[in-house]
CSV table of C-alpha atoms and ligand atoms in Angstrom, one decimal:
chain,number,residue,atom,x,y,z
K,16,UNK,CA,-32.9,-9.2,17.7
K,17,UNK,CA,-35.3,-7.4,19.6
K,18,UNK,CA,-38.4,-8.5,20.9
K,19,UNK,CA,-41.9,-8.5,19.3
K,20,UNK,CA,-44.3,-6.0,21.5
K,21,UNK,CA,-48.3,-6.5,22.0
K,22,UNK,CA,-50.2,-3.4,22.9
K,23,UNK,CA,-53.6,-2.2,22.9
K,24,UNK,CA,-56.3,-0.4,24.8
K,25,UNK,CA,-59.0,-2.2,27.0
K,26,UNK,CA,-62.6,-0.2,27.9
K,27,UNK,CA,-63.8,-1.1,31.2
K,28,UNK,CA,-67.4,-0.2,31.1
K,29,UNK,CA,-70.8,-1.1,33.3
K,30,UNK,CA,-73.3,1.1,35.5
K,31,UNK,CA,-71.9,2.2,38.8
K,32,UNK,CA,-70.8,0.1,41.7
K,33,UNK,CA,-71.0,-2.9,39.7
K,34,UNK,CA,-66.7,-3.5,40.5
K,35,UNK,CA,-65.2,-1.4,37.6
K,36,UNK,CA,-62.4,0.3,39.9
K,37,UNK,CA,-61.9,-3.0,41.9
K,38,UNK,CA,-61.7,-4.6,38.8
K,39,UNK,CA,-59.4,-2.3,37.3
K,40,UNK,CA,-57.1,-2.5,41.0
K,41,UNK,CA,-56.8,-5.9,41.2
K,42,UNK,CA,-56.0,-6.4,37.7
K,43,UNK,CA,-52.9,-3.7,38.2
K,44,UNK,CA,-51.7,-5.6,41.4
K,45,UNK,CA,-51.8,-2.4,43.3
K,46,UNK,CA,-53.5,-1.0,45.7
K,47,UNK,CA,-54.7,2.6,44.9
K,48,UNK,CA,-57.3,5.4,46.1
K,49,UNK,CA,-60.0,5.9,43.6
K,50,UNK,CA,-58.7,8.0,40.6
K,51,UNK,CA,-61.0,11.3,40.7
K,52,UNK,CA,-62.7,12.2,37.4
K,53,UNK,CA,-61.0,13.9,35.3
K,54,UNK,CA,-63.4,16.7,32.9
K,55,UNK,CA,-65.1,14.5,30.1
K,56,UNK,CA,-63.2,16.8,27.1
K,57,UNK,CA,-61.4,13.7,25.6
K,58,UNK,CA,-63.3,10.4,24.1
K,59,UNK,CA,-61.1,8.8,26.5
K,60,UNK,CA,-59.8,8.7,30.0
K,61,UNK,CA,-57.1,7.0,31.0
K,62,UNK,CA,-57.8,4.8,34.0
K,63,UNK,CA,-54.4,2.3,34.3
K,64,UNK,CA,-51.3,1.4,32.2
K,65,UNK,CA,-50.8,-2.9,32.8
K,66,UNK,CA,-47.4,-4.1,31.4
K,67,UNK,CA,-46.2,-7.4,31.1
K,68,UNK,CA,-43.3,-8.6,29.4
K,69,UNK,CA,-43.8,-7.7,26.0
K,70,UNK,CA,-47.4,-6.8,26.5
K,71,UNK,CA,-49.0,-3.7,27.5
K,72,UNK,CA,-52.5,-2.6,28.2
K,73,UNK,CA,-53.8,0.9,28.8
K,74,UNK,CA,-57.2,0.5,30.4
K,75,UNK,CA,-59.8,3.7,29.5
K,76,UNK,CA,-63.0,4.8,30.4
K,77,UNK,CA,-65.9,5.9,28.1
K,78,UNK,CA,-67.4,9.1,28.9
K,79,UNK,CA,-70.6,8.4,27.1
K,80,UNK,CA,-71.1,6.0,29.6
K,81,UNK,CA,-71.3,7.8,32.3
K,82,UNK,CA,-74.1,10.0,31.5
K,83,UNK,CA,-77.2,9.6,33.8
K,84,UNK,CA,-80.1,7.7,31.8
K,85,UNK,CA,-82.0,9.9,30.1
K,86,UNK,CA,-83.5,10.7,26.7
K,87,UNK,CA,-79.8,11.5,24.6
K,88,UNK,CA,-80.7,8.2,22.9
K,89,UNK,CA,-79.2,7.6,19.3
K,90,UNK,CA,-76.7,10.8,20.1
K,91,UNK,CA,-75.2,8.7,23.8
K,92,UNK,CA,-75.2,5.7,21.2
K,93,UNK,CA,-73.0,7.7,18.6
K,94,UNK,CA,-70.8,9.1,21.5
K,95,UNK,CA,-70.2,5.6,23.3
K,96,UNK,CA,-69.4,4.1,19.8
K,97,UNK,CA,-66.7,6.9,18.4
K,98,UNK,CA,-65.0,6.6,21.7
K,99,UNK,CA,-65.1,2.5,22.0
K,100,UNK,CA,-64.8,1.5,18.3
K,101,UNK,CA,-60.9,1.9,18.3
K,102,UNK,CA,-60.7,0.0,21.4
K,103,UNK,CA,-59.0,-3.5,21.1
K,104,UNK,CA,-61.8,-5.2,23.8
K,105,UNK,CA,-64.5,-4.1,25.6
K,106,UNK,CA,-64.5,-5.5,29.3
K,107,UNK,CA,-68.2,-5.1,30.4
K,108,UNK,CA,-68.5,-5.7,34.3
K,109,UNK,CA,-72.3,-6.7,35.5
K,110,UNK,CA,-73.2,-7.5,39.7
K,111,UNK,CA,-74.2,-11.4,39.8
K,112,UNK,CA,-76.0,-10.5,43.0
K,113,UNK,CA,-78.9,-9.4,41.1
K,114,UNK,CA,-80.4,-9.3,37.7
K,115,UNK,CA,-79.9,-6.8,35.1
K,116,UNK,CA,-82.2,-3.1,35.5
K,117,UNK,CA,-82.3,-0.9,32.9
K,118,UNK,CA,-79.5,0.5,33.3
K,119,UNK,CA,-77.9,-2.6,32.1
K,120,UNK,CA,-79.8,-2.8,29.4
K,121,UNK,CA,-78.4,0.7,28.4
K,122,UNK,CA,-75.1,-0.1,28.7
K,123,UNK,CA,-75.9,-3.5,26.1
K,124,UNK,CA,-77.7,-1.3,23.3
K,125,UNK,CA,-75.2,1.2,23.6
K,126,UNK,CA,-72.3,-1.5,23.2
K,127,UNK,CA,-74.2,-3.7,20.7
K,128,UNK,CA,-73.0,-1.6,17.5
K,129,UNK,CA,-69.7,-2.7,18.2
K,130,UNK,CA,-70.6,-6.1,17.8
K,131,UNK,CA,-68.3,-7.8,15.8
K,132,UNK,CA,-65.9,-5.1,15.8
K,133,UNK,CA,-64.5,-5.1,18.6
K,134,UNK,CA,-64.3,-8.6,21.3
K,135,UNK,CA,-66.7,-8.0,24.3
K,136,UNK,CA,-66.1,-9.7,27.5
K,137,UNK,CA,-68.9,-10.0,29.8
K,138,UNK,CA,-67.4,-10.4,33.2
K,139,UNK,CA,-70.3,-11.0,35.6
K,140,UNK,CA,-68.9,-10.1,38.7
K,141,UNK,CA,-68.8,-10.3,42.9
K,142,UNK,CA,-69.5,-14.0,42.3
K,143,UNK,CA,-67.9,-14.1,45.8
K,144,UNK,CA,-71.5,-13.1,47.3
K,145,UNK,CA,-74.3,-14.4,44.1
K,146,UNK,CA,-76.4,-16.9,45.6
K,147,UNK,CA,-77.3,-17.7,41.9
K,148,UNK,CA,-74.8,-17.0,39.7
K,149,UNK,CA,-75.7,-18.9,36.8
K,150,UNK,CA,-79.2,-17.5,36.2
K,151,UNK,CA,-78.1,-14.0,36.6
K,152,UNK,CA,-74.9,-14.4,33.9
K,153,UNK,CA,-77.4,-16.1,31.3
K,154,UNK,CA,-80.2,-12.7,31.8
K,155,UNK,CA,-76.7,-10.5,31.2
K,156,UNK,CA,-75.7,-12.4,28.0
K,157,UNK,CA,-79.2,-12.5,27.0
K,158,UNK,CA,-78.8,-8.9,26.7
K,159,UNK,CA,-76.2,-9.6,24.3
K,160,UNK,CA,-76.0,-12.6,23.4
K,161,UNK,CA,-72.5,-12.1,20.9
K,162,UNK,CA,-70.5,-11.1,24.7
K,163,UNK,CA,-68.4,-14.1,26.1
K,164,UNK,CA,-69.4,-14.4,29.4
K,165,UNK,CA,-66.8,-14.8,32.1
K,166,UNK,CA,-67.4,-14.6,36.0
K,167,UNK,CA,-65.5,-13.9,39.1
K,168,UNK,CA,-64.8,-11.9,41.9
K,169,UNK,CA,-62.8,-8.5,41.3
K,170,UNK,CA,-61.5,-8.9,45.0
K,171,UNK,CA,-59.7,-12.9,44.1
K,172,UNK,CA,-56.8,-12.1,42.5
K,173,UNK,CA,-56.9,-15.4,41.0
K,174,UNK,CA,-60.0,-15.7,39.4
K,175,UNK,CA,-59.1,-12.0,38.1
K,176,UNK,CA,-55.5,-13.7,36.7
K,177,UNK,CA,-57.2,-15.4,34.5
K,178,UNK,CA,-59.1,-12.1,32.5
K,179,UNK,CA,-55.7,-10.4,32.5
K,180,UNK,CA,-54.1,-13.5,31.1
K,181,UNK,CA,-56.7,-13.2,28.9
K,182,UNK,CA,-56.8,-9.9,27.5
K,183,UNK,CA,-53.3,-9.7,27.5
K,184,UNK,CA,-53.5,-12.2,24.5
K,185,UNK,CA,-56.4,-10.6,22.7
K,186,UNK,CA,-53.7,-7.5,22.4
K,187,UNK,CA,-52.2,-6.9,18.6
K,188,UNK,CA,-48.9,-6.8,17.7
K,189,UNK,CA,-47.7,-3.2,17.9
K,190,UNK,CA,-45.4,-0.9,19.8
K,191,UNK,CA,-45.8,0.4,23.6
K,192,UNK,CA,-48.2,2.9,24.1
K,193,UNK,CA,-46.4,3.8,27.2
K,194,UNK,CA,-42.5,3.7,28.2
K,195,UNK,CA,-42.4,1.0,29.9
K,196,UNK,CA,-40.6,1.8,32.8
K,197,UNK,CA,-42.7,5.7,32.3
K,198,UNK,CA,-41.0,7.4,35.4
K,199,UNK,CA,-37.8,6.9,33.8
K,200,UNK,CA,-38.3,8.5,30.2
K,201,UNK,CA,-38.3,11.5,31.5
K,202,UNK,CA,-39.4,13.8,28.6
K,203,UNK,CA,-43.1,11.9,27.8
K,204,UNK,CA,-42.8,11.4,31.4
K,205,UNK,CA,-42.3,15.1,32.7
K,206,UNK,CA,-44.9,16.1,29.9
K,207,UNK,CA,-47.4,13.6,31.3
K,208,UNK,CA,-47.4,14.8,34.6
K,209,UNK,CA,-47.5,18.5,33.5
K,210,UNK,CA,-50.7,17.6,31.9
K,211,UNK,CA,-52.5,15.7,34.4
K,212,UNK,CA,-51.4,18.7,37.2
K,213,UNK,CA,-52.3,21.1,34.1
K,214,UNK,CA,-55.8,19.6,34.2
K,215,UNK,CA,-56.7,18.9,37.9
K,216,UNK,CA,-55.5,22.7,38.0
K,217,UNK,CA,-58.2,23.7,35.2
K,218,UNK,CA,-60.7,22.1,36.7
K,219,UNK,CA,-60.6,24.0,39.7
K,220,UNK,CA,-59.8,27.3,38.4
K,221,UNK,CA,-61.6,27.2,35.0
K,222,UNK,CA,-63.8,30.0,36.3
K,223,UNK,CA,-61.0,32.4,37.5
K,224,UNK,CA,-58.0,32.3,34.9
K,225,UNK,CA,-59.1,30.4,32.1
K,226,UNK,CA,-56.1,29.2,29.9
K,227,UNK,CA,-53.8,30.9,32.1
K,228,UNK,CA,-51.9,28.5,33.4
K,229,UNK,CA,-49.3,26.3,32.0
K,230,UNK,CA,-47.4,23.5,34.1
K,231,UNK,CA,-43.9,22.4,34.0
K,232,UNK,CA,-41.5,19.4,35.6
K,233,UNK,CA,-38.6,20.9,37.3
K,234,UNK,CA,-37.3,17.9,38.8
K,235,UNK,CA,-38.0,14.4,39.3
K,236,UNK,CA,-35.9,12.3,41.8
K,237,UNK,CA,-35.9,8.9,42.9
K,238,UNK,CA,-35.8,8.9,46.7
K,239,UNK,CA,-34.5,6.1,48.9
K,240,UNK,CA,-38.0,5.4,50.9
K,241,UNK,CA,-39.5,3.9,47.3
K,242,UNK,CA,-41.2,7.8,47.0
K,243,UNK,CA,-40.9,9.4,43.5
K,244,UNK,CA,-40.5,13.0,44.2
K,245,UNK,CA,-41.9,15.5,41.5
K,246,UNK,CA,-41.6,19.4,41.5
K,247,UNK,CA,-44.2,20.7,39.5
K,248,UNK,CA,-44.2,24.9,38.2
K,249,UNK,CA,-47.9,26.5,37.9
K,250,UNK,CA,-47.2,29.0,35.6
K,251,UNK,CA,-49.6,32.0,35.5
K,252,UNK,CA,-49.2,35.3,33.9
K,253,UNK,CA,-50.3,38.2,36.4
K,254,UNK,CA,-49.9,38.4,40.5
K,255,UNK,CA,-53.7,38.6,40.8
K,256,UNK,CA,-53.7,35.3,38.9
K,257,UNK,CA,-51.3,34.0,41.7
K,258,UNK,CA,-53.3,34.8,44.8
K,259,UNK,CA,-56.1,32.3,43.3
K,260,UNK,CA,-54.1,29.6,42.5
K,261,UNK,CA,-52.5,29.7,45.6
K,262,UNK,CA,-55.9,30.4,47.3
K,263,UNK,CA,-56.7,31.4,51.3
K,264,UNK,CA,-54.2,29.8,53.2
K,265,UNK,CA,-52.8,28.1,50.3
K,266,UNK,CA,-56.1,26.2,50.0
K,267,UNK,CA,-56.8,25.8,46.5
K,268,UNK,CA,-52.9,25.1,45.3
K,269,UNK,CA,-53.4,22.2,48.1
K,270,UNK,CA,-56.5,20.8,46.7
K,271,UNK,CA,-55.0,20.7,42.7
K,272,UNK,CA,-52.0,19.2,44.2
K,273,UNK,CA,-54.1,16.5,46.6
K,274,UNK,CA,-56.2,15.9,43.6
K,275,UNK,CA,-52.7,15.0,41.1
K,276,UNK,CA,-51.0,13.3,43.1
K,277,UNK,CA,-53.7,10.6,43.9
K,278,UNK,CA,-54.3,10.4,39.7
K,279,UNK,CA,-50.9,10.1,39.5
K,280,UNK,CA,-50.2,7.3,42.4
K,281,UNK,CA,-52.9,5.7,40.8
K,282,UNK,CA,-51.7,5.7,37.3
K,283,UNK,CA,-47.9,4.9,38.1
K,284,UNK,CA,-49.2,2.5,41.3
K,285,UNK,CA,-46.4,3.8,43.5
K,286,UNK,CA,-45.7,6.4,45.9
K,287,UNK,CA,-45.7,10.4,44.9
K,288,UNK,CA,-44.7,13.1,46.9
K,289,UNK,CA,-45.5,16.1,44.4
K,290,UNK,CA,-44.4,19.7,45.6
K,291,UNK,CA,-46.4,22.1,43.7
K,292,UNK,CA,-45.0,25.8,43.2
K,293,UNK,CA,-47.1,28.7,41.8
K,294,UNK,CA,-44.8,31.3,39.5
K,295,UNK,CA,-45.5,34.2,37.6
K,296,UNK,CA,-44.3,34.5,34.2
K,297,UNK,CA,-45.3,37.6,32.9
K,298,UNK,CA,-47.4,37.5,29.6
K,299,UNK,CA,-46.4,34.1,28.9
K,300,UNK,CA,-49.0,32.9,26.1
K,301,UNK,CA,-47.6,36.0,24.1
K,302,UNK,CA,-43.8,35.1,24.3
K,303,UNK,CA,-43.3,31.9,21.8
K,304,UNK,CA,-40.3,31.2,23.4
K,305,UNK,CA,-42.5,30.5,27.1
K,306,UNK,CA,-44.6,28.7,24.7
K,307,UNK,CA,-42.6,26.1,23.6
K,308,UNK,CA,-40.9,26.2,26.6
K,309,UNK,CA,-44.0,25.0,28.6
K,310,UNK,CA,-45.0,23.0,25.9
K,311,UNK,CA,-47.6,24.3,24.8
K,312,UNK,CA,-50.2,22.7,22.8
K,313,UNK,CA,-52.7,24.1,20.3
K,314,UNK,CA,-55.0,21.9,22.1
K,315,UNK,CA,-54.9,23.3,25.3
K,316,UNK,CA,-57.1,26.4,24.3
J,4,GDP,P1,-67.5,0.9,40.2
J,4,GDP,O1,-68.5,2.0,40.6
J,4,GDP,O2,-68.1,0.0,39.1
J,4,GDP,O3,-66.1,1.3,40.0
J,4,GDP,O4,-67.5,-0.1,41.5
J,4,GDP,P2,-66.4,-0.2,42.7
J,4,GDP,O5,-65.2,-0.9,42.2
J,4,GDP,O6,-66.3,1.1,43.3
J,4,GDP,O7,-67.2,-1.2,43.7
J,4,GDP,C1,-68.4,-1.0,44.3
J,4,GDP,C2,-68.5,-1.8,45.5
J,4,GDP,O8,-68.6,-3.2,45.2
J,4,GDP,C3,-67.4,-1.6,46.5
J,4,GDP,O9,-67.9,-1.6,47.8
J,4,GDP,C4,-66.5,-2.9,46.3
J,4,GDP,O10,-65.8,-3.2,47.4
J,4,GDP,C5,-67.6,-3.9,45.9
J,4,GDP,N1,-67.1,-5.0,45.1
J,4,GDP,C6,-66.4,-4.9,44.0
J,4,GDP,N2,-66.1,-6.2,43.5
J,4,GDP,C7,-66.6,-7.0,44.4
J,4,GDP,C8,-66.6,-8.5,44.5
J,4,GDP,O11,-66.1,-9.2,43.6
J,4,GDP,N3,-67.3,-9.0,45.5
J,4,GDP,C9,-67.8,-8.3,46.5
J,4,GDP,N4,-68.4,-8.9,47.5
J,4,GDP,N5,-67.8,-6.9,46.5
J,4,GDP,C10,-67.2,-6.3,45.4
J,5,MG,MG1,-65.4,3.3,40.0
């Protein structure tokens, strides 16, 4: 008989430098480099992929959120909600060390229309260093008074043991989002990692060959020092097209392939050494064989 699964996504949100990424480390057990942004197109960003057992969460980011403070209003409020309502819990991380500013108080009104929707978890954090604790959770909550509060210090693996165990039982019944073991499924897999180098590519070269390029997985090997070797194809349709992805001194192919592999360390939370190749592929968005090929997606432009 097989196995009942629990799955769901988790929102990590809060104003910067409050822990969010320390949060979202030590809840994945590993220790990773800062995921770089990736272009706010999607409601959602995928920040880390948790499994355990039969339960598995796949932490995001809201976009909205990130917005500096200014007079967007009602439409940040709209934005925040579309991309959060569908979320399974909201983890809300606040600094103990000092009382709430307004940027605080932005992130409550822009979470407090999910209110009974959606379980909010207001995880006051660095307790480590909060000479008064207390006082400072109590002004969060009061902020929104329906969050649970929680504290703790993102950097005590313990104390942070105790919001995974947590969320991990808030999930729903439901399949895997993700393969579990994702590096070995290789087709969601090699598709996955196309995209991300797809995307760390467009964002660097939006200006010069937009929707030119198309990415492919040529080969993915286990090797024996715990690296997980991928060969990645940059496909692009002219020669002139070539020279800029490849850049002076192979500059720019460098920094699109610095920038995946650190997203994609940090996603997987192991080792990557990614070898990036540029190829030309004459006319390929016009030949529908390239297109499926490459996987293309009406999505994609
Ligand atoms: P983010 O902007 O919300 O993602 O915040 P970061 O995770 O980048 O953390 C901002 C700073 O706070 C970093 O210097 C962290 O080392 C520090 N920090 C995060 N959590 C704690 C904590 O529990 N205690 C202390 N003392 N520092 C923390
Ligand atoms: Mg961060």
């Amino acid at each position: 008989m097989e196995k009942k699964t629990y799955s769901g996504f988790v929102a990590l949100v809060g104003k910067p430098n409050v822990g969010k990424s320390t949060l979202l480390n030590t809840l994945l057990g590993v220790k990773v480099a800062p995921i770089s942004p990736r272009p706010q197109t999607t409601r959602k960003r995928l920040r880390g992929i948790l499994t355990e057992g039969q339960r598995q969460i796949v932490f995001v980011d809201t976009p909205g959120l990130h917005k500096p403070m200014d007079a967007l209003g009602e439409f940040m409020d709209q934005e925040v909600y579309e991309a959060l309502s569908d979320v399974n819990a909201v983890v809300w991380v606040v600094d103990l060390r000092h009382p709430p500013t307004p940027e605080d108080e932005l992130v409550a009104r822009a979470l407090k229309p999910l209110v009974g929707k959606v379980p909010i978890l207001l995880v006051g954090n660095k307790l480590d260093e909060a000479k008064y604790p207390e006082e400072a959770l109590q002004a969060y909550h009061a902020l929104l008074p329906e969050a649970l509060p929680r504290k703790l210090s993102a950097l005590n693996p313990k104390q942070v043991a105790s919001l995974k165990a947590e969320l991990l039982a808030l999930l729903p019944e439901g399949p895997f989002l993700y393969p579990e073991d994702f590096a070995k499924s290789d087709q969601d897999f090699g598709e996955w990692v196309a995209e991300i180098v797809r995307e760390e590519a467009m964002k660097r070269l939006w200006h010069e060959v937009p929707y030119a390029i198309a990415t492919k997985v040529e080969e993915v090997a286990e090797r024996e020092n715990g690296l997980l070797y991928l060969k990645v194809v940059l496909y692009v349709e002219r020669p002139t097209q070539k020279a800029i992805v490849i850049g002076e001194g192979g500059r720019k192919v460098k920094e699109i392939g610095q920038a995946a592999r650190k997203q994609l360390e940090a996603l997987l939370g192991r080792r990557v050494y990614l070898d990036l190749e540029v190829q030309v592929y004459p006319d390929w968005r016009k030949d529908p064989e390239a297109l499926r090929e490459l996987g293309y997606r009406s999505s994609l432009g």
